[in-house]
């Protein structure tokens, strides 16, 4: 079978052929006689781990049977799995259209089967790391949540979005773990993480913008073409000069702080882990569950990786500062008030739409649901001309035993917000 013939059978256009081309030969060369995750016994064994509606299992079995019966469909399922989870090089596969010519409205179920196929690989990773296999059940809860996201954007039909498939690779690589309410992704400090300093005498915390952040007039990360200020972070004469960040999340553009090594120390070294918090859907993000998750994560990394984590970070549409106004009594806002908020990362202007509505390309807002308080808040922001952006945050693990509502806000450092005598060069 040639690639052109393959994509025509799937009903894909010529642009899709370009996306498929880098994965075509590796998939052909490695295609097994039996694709394990399409086998009925595999599905019956692993599907229950999702905790999904049992009525979905017969639909998965039927979708798998279709894939097995049609050679091009079986090859496509393997190509997706091989690129994402064997080669770890999915390229632009997440932008492909659904294979509706072969699977109709069940196309999203094929993606769910491919994701389910990662479970044996995750089991091996957990064995290698000495982590209990119960962690797989925790990880499967994320995959269960994606079924709801897909349904929200597809008229209630279950499935899994192709653009989310890559996320499972983090579990296979032993980098992502579900610990209580949150997931935690292992990495060092990210570009959107600020420079964090702690005052020696009393433990007060101050964050500074990284050097070169482009900010808008309100002190948040600017979208393309909207920058009005560029932050600077410099060390001169063993002293730090930088743009401070309020614990409310915005950079203070009219100020520069000067930190001396006698009074201030950096919280982090460049090479240590700063796991990021990721927030699966499902609600129930109470302050009690938030604290329990953070504290357990600190113990988890110490027990299984022998790492003392000093900072957890988070960057998400959930931290958009607009939610404090629109949803003041929500768990979402209560979560924000527990953290030291920061400007986040450069926004697309549509942050969160996919996770809340299952799609983000609609121009007609009447097609977006209004059945929850969060969805109605999105509609209000849209109607007022607001922006769907994101925010960043961090929490120091040394503060977890004292963490509560407004913790960092109530301990802001006004004396550190003075204008430096020497402006940044």
Coordinates of C-alpha atoms in Angstrom, one line a residue, residues 79-238:
X79 CA 0.8 4.5 13.2
X80 CA -0.7 6.7 15.9
X81 CA 0.5 4.4 18.7
X82 CA 4.0 3.9 17.2
X83 CA 4.6 7.6 16.6
X84 CA 3.3 8.7 20.0
X85 CA 4.5 6.0 22.3
X86 CA 7.3 4.1 20.7
X87 CA 9.2 6.8 18.8
X88 CA 7.9 9.6 21.0
X89 CA 7.7 11.8 17.9
X90 CA 4.1 12.5 17.0
X91 CA 4.9 15.6 14.9
X92 CA 1.7 17.2 13.7
X93 CA -0.5 14.1 14.0
X94 CA -2.7 15.9 16.6
X95 CA -3.9 18.2 13.8
X96 CA -5.3 15.4 11.6
X97 CA -9.0 15.3 11.0
X98 CA -11.0 12.4 12.5
X99 CA -11.1 9.2 10.3
X100 CA -14.9 9.5 9.9
X101 CA -14.9 7.8 6.5
X102 CA -14.1 4.5 8.2
X103 CA -15.4 5.0 11.7
X104 CA -18.2 7.6 11.3
X105 CA -19.2 9.1 14.6
X106 CA -17.0 6.5 16.4
X107 CA -13.7 8.0 15.2
X108 CA -13.0 9.4 18.7
X109 CA -13.2 5.8 20.1
X110 CA -10.3 4.7 17.9
X111 CA -8.2 7.4 19.6
X112 CA -9.4 6.1 23.0
X113 CA -8.3 2.6 22.0
X114 CA -4.8 3.9 21.1
X115 CA -4.6 5.7 24.4
X116 CA -5.7 2.5 26.3
X117 CA -2.9 0.7 24.5
X118 CA -0.4 2.6 26.7
X119 CA -1.3 0.8 29.9
X120 CA 1.2 -2.1 29.5
X121 CA 3.9 0.4 28.9
X122 CA 2.9 2.4 31.9
X123 CA 2.9 -0.8 34.1
X124 CA 6.5 -1.5 33.0
X125 CA 7.5 2.0 33.9
X126 CA 6.0 1.7 37.4
X127 CA 7.7 -1.6 37.9
X128 CA 11.0 -0.1 36.9
X129 CA 10.6 2.9 39.3
X130 CA 9.3 0.7 42.2
X131 CA 6.0 2.6 42.3
X132 CA 2.9 0.7 43.2
X133 CA 0.7 -0.4 40.3
X134 CA -2.2 1.4 41.9
X135 CA -0.7 4.6 40.3
X136 CA -2.0 3.3 37.0
X137 CA -5.6 3.5 38.2
X138 CA -4.9 7.1 39.3
X139 CA -3.4 7.9 35.8
X140 CA -6.4 6.3 34.1
X141 CA -8.6 8.9 35.8
X142 CA -7.2 11.6 33.5
X143 CA -8.0 9.5 30.4
X144 CA -11.5 9.0 31.8
X145 CA -11.9 12.8 32.0
X146 CA -10.9 13.3 28.4
X147 CA -14.0 11.3 27.4
X148 CA -16.2 14.0 28.9
X149 CA -14.1 16.8 27.2
X150 CA -14.6 15.0 23.8
X151 CA -18.3 14.5 24.5
X152 CA -18.8 18.2 25.2
X153 CA -17.5 19.1 21.8
X154 CA -19.2 16.2 19.9
X155 CA -22.9 16.3 20.8
X156 CA -22.5 14.0 23.8
X157 CA -20.7 11.2 21.9
X158 CA -17.9 9.6 23.8
X159 CA -14.3 9.4 22.5
X160 CA -10.9 10.9 22.9
X161 CA -9.5 13.9 21.0
X162 CA -6.4 13.2 18.9
X163 CA -4.8 16.4 20.0
X164 CA -4.7 15.1 23.6
X165 CA -3.2 11.7 22.8
X166 CA 0.4 12.9 23.3
X167 CA -0.2 13.4 27.1
X168 CA 0.0 9.7 27.7
X169 CA 3.7 9.7 26.8
X170 CA 4.5 11.5 30.1
X171 CA 3.2 8.5 32.0
X172 CA 5.2 6.1 29.9
X173 CA 8.3 8.1 30.5
X174 CA 7.9 8.2 34.2
X175 CA 7.5 12.0 34.3
X176 CA 3.8 12.4 35.2
X177 CA 1.9 11.2 38.3
X178 CA -1.6 11.6 39.6
X179 CA -1.3 12.3 43.4
X180 CA -4.7 13.1 44.9
X181 CA -6.6 15.9 43.1
X182 CA -3.6 17.0 40.9
X183 CA -1.2 15.6 38.5
X184 CA 2.5 16.5 38.8
X185 CA 4.8 16.7 35.8
X186 CA 8.6 16.4 36.4
X187 CA 10.8 19.0 34.9
X188 CA 13.2 21.8 35.9
X189 CA 12.1 25.4 36.0
X190 CA 10.1 26.4 33.0
X191 CA 10.3 29.6 30.9
X192 CA 7.1 30.9 32.5
X193 CA 8.5 30.4 36.0
X194 CA 9.8 33.6 37.7
X195 CA 12.9 34.1 39.7
X196 CA 11.9 33.4 43.3
X197 CA 13.7 34.9 46.3
X198 CA 13.2 34.5 50.1
X199 CA 14.2 37.0 52.7
X200 CA 16.6 35.5 55.2
X201 CA 15.4 37.1 58.4
X202 CA 11.7 36.2 58.2
X203 CA 11.1 33.9 55.1
X204 CA 9.1 36.5 53.2
X205 CA 8.8 35.6 49.4
X206 CA 9.3 37.8 46.4
X207 CA 9.1 36.9 42.7
X208 CA 10.8 38.7 39.9
X209 CA 10.1 38.5 36.2
X210 CA 12.5 36.6 34.1
X211 CA 14.7 38.7 31.8
X212 CA 13.0 39.5 28.5
X213 CA 9.4 38.8 29.3
X214 CA 7.1 40.9 27.1
X215 CA 4.3 42.3 29.1
X216 CA 1.1 44.2 28.5
X217 CA 0.1 47.4 30.2
X218 CA -1.5 45.5 33.1
X219 CA 1.6 43.5 33.8
X220 CA 0.6 40.2 32.3
X221 CA 2.3 38.3 29.5
X222 CA 1.5 40.1 26.2
X223 CA 0.0 38.4 23.2
X224 CA 1.7 38.8 19.9
X225 CA 1.9 42.5 18.9
X226 CA 0.6 43.8 22.2
X227 CA 3.8 44.2 24.3
X228 CA 4.2 47.5 26.0
X229 CA 7.1 46.6 28.4
X230 CA 10.0 44.2 28.4
X231 CA 11.2 43.0 31.8
X232 CA 14.8 42.9 32.8
X233 CA 16.6 40.8 35.4
X234 CA 20.2 41.6 36.0
X235 CA 23.0 40.9 38.5
X236 CA 25.4 43.7 39.1
X237 CA 27.9 44.0 41.9
X238 CA 26.5 40.8 43.4

